[in-house]
């Protein structure tokens, strides 16, 4: 096996290669004067199993194209390609909410499988996006890693901002060994939500709010405010994918003591590495 770390997942790709004890592939990337991307694989890969690790996070289009070019070049050289996309950008448009909308989660899948033979991601926003692939497609769950990273740090209750994140929060709570509950969320528009913790008993609790994605931060900020107003002792926040658009991180840190994320997107908050999770899945696949 040989692992190629794309531009968006440089460190994570390297960690996966180290964990697997295999070679880190070499590829040359440059831009033509007009801005077009050029990719050249420089390692010998014929007959090998090549793993490309590349999140399609911001800049989404550039990262996606790099992944496609790299995978295609590897296939041309005779490698069998596994696309590891720790954060699957374009995944949130997982169906046509209105007639005529492109289902980007499916469009990306269709293009990836032109050159990849297998696909692996981490906590996709909706599990059913895996069914858009006709090649074997799997997802790994970062919840236990998040829970373990908070062990011994005094968290007494894990809260999901909405029912959609309940399963993730339950996984975190299980690994942490504490209670779990979820808020009721209503989305008013992009970045605008109202959250209700009326049902929950949060008084005096040291709460860990967990979500799959933090994008604008609207969901987490509203949830943290609501939980504080209802008497929580402290609030920490964790997510799998720190999209963190604009000043989202600052807004979250204004209402929470701490913000921790995994490295599916490499940010300064990405203190939990999913490398072992990915490596383990690849080893057993
Ligand atoms: C929604 O269903 C997701 O789980 C996240 O709660 C959402 O994507 C977060 O977005 P934002 O940070 O913009 O509220």
Short mmCIF file of C-alpha atoms and ligand atoms in Angstrom, two decimals:
data_model
loop_
_atom_site.label_atom_id
_atom_site.label_comp_id
_atom_site.label_asym_id
_atom_site.label_seq_id
_atom_site.Cartn_x
_atom_site.Cartn_y
_atom_site.Cartn_z
CA UNK A 1 0.00 0.00 0.00
CA UNK A 2 1.12 3.57 -0.66
CA UNK A 3 -0.54 6.70 0.76
CA UNK A 4 -0.82 10.05 -0.99
CA UNK A 5 -1.57 13.03 1.23
CA UNK A 6 -3.46 15.68 -0.73
CA UNK A 7 -3.05 19.40 -0.04
CA UNK A 8 -6.01 19.61 2.32
CA UNK A 9 -4.99 16.59 4.41
CA UNK A 10 -1.19 16.80 4.42
CA UNK A 11 -0.64 15.97 8.08
CA UNK A 12 -3.47 13.47 8.36
CA UNK A 13 -2.32 11.63 5.23
CA UNK A 14 1.20 11.42 6.65
CA UNK A 15 -0.14 10.07 9.94
CA UNK A 16 -2.19 7.44 8.10
CA UNK A 17 0.94 6.32 6.19
CA UNK A 18 2.91 6.15 9.46
CA UNK A 19 0.16 4.19 11.18
CA UNK A 20 0.03 1.72 8.29
CA UNK A 21 3.82 1.61 8.15
CA UNK A 22 3.77 2.26 4.42
CA UNK A 23 5.38 4.62 1.95
CA UNK A 24 4.15 8.20 1.53
CA UNK A 25 3.60 8.78 -2.17
CA UNK A 26 5.22 11.64 -4.06
CA UNK A 27 3.21 13.85 -6.40
CA UNK A 28 4.12 17.19 -7.95
CA UNK A 29 1.49 19.88 -8.04
CA UNK A 30 1.76 23.20 -9.78
CA UNK A 31 -0.41 25.85 -11.31
CA UNK A 32 -0.25 26.85 -14.95
CA UNK A 33 -0.06 30.63 -15.51
CA UNK A 34 -3.80 30.71 -16.17
CA UNK A 35 -4.48 29.06 -12.80
CA UNK A 36 -5.19 25.52 -13.97
CA UNK A 37 -3.91 22.71 -11.75
CA UNK A 38 -1.18 20.28 -12.93
CA UNK A 39 -0.61 17.00 -11.12
CA UNK A 40 2.18 14.48 -11.71
CA UNK A 41 2.59 11.28 -9.69
CA UNK A 42 6.31 10.66 -9.13
CA UNK A 43 6.22 7.40 -7.15
CA UNK A 44 6.13 3.94 -8.68
CA UNK A 45 2.61 2.67 -8.10
CA UNK A 46 1.90 0.06 -10.79
CA UNK A 47 0.03 -2.89 -9.27
CA UNK A 48 -0.12 -1.19 -5.88
CA UNK A 49 -3.00 -0.20 -3.72
CA UNK A 50 -2.86 3.63 -3.61
CA UNK A 51 -4.75 5.52 -0.91
CA UNK A 52 -5.43 9.20 -1.56
CA UNK A 53 -6.29 11.18 1.58
CA UNK A 54 -7.92 14.47 0.70
CA UNK A 55 -10.78 16.31 2.38
CA UNK A 56 -12.96 18.33 0.07
CA UNK A 57 -13.12 21.23 2.49
CA UNK A 58 -12.52 24.91 1.61
CA UNK A 59 -11.35 25.68 -1.09
CA UNK A 60 -13.78 22.91 -2.02
CA UNK A 61 -13.55 23.07 -5.79
CA UNK A 62 -9.74 23.12 -5.83
CA UNK A 63 -9.46 20.27 -3.34
CA UNK A 64 -12.01 18.20 -5.21
CA UNK A 65 -10.29 18.69 -8.54
CA UNK A 66 -6.91 17.82 -7.02
CA UNK A 67 -8.41 14.61 -5.66
CA UNK A 68 -9.87 13.72 -9.06
CA UNK A 69 -6.65 14.46 -10.97
CA UNK A 70 -4.49 12.59 -8.49
CA UNK A 71 -6.77 9.55 -8.43
CA UNK A 72 -6.98 9.48 -12.22
CA UNK A 73 -3.20 9.73 -12.64
CA UNK A 74 -2.74 6.88 -10.16
CA UNK A 75 -5.23 4.73 -12.01
CA UNK A 76 -3.52 5.48 -15.33
CA UNK A 77 -0.28 4.22 -13.77
CA UNK A 78 -1.93 0.92 -12.89
CA UNK A 79 -2.74 1.46 -9.20
CA UNK A 80 -5.95 0.44 -7.46
CA UNK A 81 -7.20 3.63 -5.82
CA UNK A 82 -9.02 4.13 -2.53
CA UNK A 83 -10.30 7.68 -2.10
CA UNK A 84 -10.24 8.62 1.58
CA UNK A 85 -12.22 11.83 1.97
CA UNK A 86 -12.26 12.50 5.71
CA UNK A 87 -14.56 15.51 5.30
CA UNK A 88 -16.92 15.01 2.38
CA UNK A 89 -17.58 18.53 1.18
CA UNK A 90 -20.69 18.95 -1.00
CA UNK A 91 -22.23 16.18 1.11
CA UNK A 92 -24.86 18.36 2.76
CA UNK A 93 -26.84 18.75 -0.47
CA UNK A 94 -27.76 15.10 -0.14
CA UNK A 95 -31.06 15.33 -2.01
CA UNK A 96 -33.03 17.78 -4.14
CA UNK A 97 -34.82 19.87 -1.54
CA UNK A 98 -36.44 21.77 -4.41
CA UNK A 99 -37.11 20.64 -7.95
CA UNK A 100 -34.18 21.32 -10.26
CA UNK A 101 -31.48 21.35 -7.60
CA UNK A 102 -28.27 19.43 -8.28
CA UNK A 103 -27.70 16.68 -5.71
CA UNK A 104 -24.05 17.53 -5.16
CA UNK A 105 -23.39 14.61 -2.79
CA UNK A 106 -24.32 12.28 -5.67
CA UNK A 107 -22.53 14.28 -8.39
CA UNK A 108 -19.27 14.12 -6.44
CA UNK A 109 -19.72 10.38 -5.85
CA UNK A 110 -20.23 9.77 -9.57
CA UNK A 111 -17.02 11.60 -10.41
CA UNK A 112 -14.92 10.01 -7.69
CA UNK A 113 -15.75 6.51 -8.80
CA UNK A 114 -14.47 7.19 -12.29
CA UNK A 115 -10.99 6.57 -10.91
CA UNK A 116 -11.39 5.19 -7.38
CA UNK A 117 -12.30 1.58 -6.63
CA UNK A 118 -13.20 2.21 -2.99
CA UNK A 119 -14.35 5.18 -0.94
CA UNK A 120 -13.93 5.92 2.76
CA UNK A 121 -15.11 8.91 4.76
CA UNK A 122 -15.60 9.96 8.39
CA UNK A 123 -19.08 10.69 9.82
CA UNK A 124 -20.86 11.78 6.65
CA UNK A 125 -23.59 14.33 7.34
CA UNK A 126 -26.18 11.78 6.20
CA UNK A 127 -25.31 8.08 6.03
CA UNK A 128 -27.33 7.51 2.88
CA UNK A 129 -24.83 9.45 0.74
CA UNK A 130 -22.78 6.23 0.72
CA UNK A 131 -25.52 4.68 -1.39
CA UNK A 132 -24.70 7.16 -4.16
CA UNK A 133 -21.52 5.17 -4.81
CA UNK A 134 -21.61 2.01 -6.89
CA UNK A 135 -18.10 1.11 -5.65
CA UNK A 136 -17.66 -0.18 -2.07
CA UNK A 137 -18.14 2.86 0.19
CA UNK A 138 -17.72 2.99 3.94
CA UNK A 139 -17.74 5.48 6.80
CA UNK A 140 -15.91 5.39 10.13
CA UNK A 141 -17.22 6.97 13.31
CA UNK A 142 -15.07 9.46 15.25
CA UNK A 143 -17.43 9.56 18.26
CA UNK A 144 -15.38 7.15 20.44
CA UNK A 145 -12.20 9.17 19.78
CA UNK A 146 -13.95 12.41 20.80
CA UNK A 147 -15.34 10.77 23.93
CA UNK A 148 -11.94 9.33 24.91
CA UNK A 149 -10.26 12.70 24.44
CA UNK A 150 -12.56 14.18 27.11
CA UNK A 151 -12.05 11.35 29.64
CA UNK A 152 -11.06 12.57 33.08
CA UNK A 153 -11.86 16.17 32.21
CA UNK A 154 -14.99 16.52 34.30
CA UNK A 155 -17.72 16.49 31.67
CA UNK A 156 -20.98 15.18 33.17
CA UNK A 157 -23.47 15.49 30.29
CA UNK A 158 -23.15 15.25 26.50
CA UNK A 159 -25.72 17.26 24.53
CA UNK A 160 -26.53 17.13 20.82
CA UNK A 161 -27.90 20.38 19.36
CA UNK A 162 -30.62 18.45 17.51
CA UNK A 163 -31.97 14.95 17.02
CA UNK A 164 -29.79 14.53 13.90
CA UNK A 165 -26.65 14.61 16.05
CA UNK A 166 -28.11 12.35 18.73
CA UNK A 167 -26.38 9.15 17.57
CA UNK A 168 -23.03 10.96 17.45
CA UNK A 169 -23.56 12.40 20.95
CA UNK A 170 -24.56 8.98 22.26
CA UNK A 171 -21.33 7.51 20.90
CA UNK A 172 -19.32 10.26 22.59
CA UNK A 173 -21.20 9.79 25.88
CA UNK A 174 -20.64 6.03 25.79
CA UNK A 175 -16.90 6.46 25.41
CA UNK A 176 -16.93 9.13 28.11
CA UNK A 177 -19.19 7.18 30.45
CA UNK A 178 -21.74 9.90 31.10
CA UNK A 179 -25.35 10.87 30.35
CA UNK A 180 -26.55 12.13 26.99
CA UNK A 181 -29.49 14.20 25.75
CA UNK A 182 -30.42 16.41 22.82
CA UNK A 183 -31.98 19.82 22.19
CA UNK A 184 -34.77 20.73 19.81
CA UNK A 185 -33.53 22.89 16.95
CA UNK A 186 -35.42 24.88 14.40
CA UNK A 187 -33.51 26.33 11.45
CA UNK A 188 -34.73 29.75 10.30
CA UNK A 189 -32.17 30.06 7.47
CA UNK A 190 -28.41 29.67 6.84
CA UNK A 191 -26.65 30.41 10.13
CA UNK A 192 -29.94 31.25 11.89
CA UNK A 193 -31.38 28.72 14.32
CA UNK A 194 -33.40 28.62 17.53
CA UNK A 195 -32.60 26.00 20.10
CA UNK A 196 -34.68 24.72 22.99
CA UNK A 197 -33.34 22.76 25.98
CA UNK A 198 -36.65 22.91 27.83
CA UNK A 199 -36.87 19.12 28.22
CA UNK A 200 -33.30 18.80 29.49
CA UNK A 201 -31.98 18.91 33.01
CA UNK A 202 -28.71 20.85 32.70
CA UNK A 203 -28.56 22.76 36.00
CA UNK A 204 -25.10 22.45 37.55
CA UNK A 205 -23.88 20.16 34.76
CA UNK A 206 -20.55 20.42 32.95
CA UNK A 207 -21.88 20.05 29.45
CA UNK A 208 -20.12 18.89 26.31
CA UNK A 209 -22.05 19.92 23.20
CA UNK A 210 -21.26 17.68 20.23
CA UNK A 211 -22.15 18.13 16.57
CA UNK A 212 -20.92 16.60 13.33
CA UNK A 213 -20.19 19.93 11.62
CA UNK A 214 -19.65 23.47 12.88
CA UNK A 215 -20.02 25.77 9.91
CA UNK A 216 -21.32 29.29 10.68
CA UNK A 217 -21.39 28.36 14.37
CA UNK A 218 -25.06 29.41 14.58
CA UNK A 219 -26.25 26.02 15.84
CA UNK A 220 -23.63 25.68 18.56
CA UNK A 221 -23.82 29.31 19.72
CA UNK A 222 -27.60 29.10 20.15
CA UNK A 223 -27.39 25.72 21.90
CA UNK A 224 -24.62 26.89 24.26
CA UNK A 225 -26.53 30.08 25.14
CA UNK A 226 -29.69 28.12 25.86
CA UNK A 227 -27.86 25.60 28.03
CA UNK A 228 -26.07 28.33 29.98
CA UNK A 229 -29.30 30.21 30.54
CA UNK A 230 -30.78 27.05 32.01
CA UNK A 231 -28.04 26.90 34.63
CA UNK A 232 -25.25 24.69 33.27
CA UNK A 233 -22.03 25.03 35.23
CA UNK A 234 -19.78 25.04 32.15
CA UNK A 235 -19.94 24.36 28.43
CA UNK A 236 -17.31 22.79 26.17
CA UNK A 237 -17.84 22.12 22.46
CA UNK A 238 -16.58 19.36 20.18
CA UNK A 239 -17.24 18.48 16.56
CA UNK A 240 -16.01 16.06 13.94
CA UNK A 241 -15.67 18.52 11.04
CA UNK A 242 -14.53 22.07 11.90
CA UNK A 243 -15.71 23.88 8.77
CA UNK A 244 -15.63 27.12 10.82
CA UNK A 245 -16.65 29.69 8.23
CA UNK A 246 -15.75 33.33 8.93
CA UNK A 247 -15.63 34.18 12.63
CA UNK A 248 -17.43 30.97 13.71
CA UNK A 249 -14.63 29.87 16.06
CA UNK A 250 -14.56 33.23 17.86
CA UNK A 251 -18.34 33.19 18.21
CA UNK A 252 -18.27 29.68 19.66
CA UNK A 253 -15.45 30.55 22.07
CA UNK A 254 -17.46 33.54 23.31
CA UNK A 255 -20.05 31.11 24.72
CA UNK A 256 -17.94 28.02 25.48
CA UNK A 257 -14.76 27.37 27.46
CA UNK A 258 -13.28 25.14 24.84
CA UNK A 259 -13.62 24.09 21.20
CA UNK A 260 -12.11 20.77 20.11
CA UNK A 261 -12.38 19.06 16.73
CA UNK A 262 -10.92 16.20 14.76
CA UNK A 263 -8.45 16.69 11.93
CA UNK A 264 -10.82 15.73 9.09
CA UNK A 265 -10.28 19.41 8.39
CA UNK A 266 -6.89 20.65 9.58
CA UNK A 267 -7.46 23.71 11.81
CA UNK A 268 -5.91 25.00 15.02
CA UNK A 269 -8.76 23.25 16.91
CA UNK A 270 -8.11 19.84 15.32
CA UNK A 271 -6.57 18.14 18.36
CA UNK A 272 -8.13 14.71 17.81
CA UNK A 273 -6.57 12.69 15.02
CA UNK A 274 -8.70 10.25 13.03
CA UNK A 275 -5.57 8.67 11.49
CA UNK A 276 -5.77 5.48 13.57
CA UNK A 277 -9.45 5.11 12.71
CA UNK A 278 -8.77 5.39 8.98
CA UNK A 279 -5.70 3.14 9.12
CA UNK A 280 -7.58 0.48 11.07
CA UNK A 281 -10.43 0.48 8.55
CA UNK A 282 -8.00 0.25 5.62
CA UNK A 283 -6.13 -2.62 7.27
CA UNK A 284 -9.27 -4.65 7.79
CA UNK A 285 -10.90 -3.86 4.43
C1 LIG B 1 -26.96 20.19 10.80
O1 LIG B 1 -27.82 19.34 10.60
C2 LIG B 1 -25.57 19.86 11.19
O2 LIG B 1 -25.51 18.75 12.01
C3 LIG B 1 -24.90 21.04 11.87
O3 LIG B 1 -25.63 21.31 13.05
C4 LIG B 1 -24.86 22.23 11.00
O4 LIG B 1 -24.35 21.90 9.73
C5 LIG B 1 -24.03 23.30 11.63
O5 LIG B 1 -24.10 24.45 10.85
P1 LIG B 1 -23.93 25.86 11.50
O6 LIG B 1 -22.65 25.86 12.29
O7 LIG B 1 -23.88 26.79 10.32
O8 LIG B 1 -25.13 26.13 12.37
#
